[in-house]
Short mmCIF file of C-alpha atoms in Angstrom, two decimals:
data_model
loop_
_atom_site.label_atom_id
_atom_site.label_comp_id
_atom_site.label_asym_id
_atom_site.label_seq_id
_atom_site.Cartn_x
_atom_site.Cartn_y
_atom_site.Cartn_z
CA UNK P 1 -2.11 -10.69 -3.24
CA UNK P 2 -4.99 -11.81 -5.47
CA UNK P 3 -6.34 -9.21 -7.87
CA UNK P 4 -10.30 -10.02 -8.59
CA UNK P 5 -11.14 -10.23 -12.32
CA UNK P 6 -14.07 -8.70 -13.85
CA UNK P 7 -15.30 -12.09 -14.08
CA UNK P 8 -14.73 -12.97 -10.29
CA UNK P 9 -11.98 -14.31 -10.67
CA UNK P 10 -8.46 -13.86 -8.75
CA UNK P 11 -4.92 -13.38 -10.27
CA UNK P 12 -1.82 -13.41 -8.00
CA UNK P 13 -0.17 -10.73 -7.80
CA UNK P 14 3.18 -10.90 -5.65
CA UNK P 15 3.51 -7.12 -4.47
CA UNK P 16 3.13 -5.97 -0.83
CA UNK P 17 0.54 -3.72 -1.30
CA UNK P 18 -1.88 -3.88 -4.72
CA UNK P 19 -4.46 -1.56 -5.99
CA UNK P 20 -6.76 -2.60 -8.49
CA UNK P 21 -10.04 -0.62 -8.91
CA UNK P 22 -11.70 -0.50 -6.08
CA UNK P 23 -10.01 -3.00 -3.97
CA UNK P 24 -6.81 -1.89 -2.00
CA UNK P 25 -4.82 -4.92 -0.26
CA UNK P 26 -1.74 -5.60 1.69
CA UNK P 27 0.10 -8.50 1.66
CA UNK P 28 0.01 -9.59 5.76
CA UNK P 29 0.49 -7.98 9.58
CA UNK P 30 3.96 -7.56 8.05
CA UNK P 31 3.13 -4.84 5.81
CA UNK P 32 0.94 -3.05 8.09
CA UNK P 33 2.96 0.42 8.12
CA UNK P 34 3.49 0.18 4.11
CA UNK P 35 0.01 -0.13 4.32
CA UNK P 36 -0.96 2.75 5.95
CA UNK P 37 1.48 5.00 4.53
CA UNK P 38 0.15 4.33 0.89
CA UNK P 39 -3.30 4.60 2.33
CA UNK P 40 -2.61 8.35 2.93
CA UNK P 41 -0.92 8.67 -0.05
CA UNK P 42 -3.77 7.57 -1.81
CA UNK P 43 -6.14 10.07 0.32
CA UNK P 44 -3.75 12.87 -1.14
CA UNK P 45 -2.38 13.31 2.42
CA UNK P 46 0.63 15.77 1.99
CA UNK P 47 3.00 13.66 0.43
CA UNK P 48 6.42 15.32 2.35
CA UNK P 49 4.80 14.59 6.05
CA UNK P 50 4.04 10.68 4.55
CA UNK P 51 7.36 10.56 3.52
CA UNK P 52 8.33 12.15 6.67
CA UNK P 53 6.50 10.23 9.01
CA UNK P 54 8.44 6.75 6.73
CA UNK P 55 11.26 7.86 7.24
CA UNK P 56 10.72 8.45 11.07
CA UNK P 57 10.32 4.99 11.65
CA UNK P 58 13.25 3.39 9.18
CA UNK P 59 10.56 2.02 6.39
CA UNK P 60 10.97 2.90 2.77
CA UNK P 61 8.08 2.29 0.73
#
């Protein structure tokens, strides 16, 4: 993941999903679930039906 700087510039970060700011990024196809699920975690989606919904499909994030 590359974090963007104030001053444009990127800093890897090696984390499947990173927030900084504004910017919200996953780290490849492979991480498209964890991806979503801390989407709607972030959208203050109920936090027991995420969890729920993880667990349903044998991720952990």
């Amino acid at each position: 993941m590359i974090c963007i700087t104030h001053d444009s510039e990127g800093i890897f970060i090696d984390q499947d999903i990173v927030l900084d700011k504004n910017l919200f990024s996953g780290k490849g196809l492979g991480r498209a679930f964890k991806f979503a699920f801390t989407l709607a975690e972030l959208l203050n989606i109920d936090k027991k039906e995420v969890n729920f919904q993880a667990e349903h499909i044998y991720i952990f994030y």
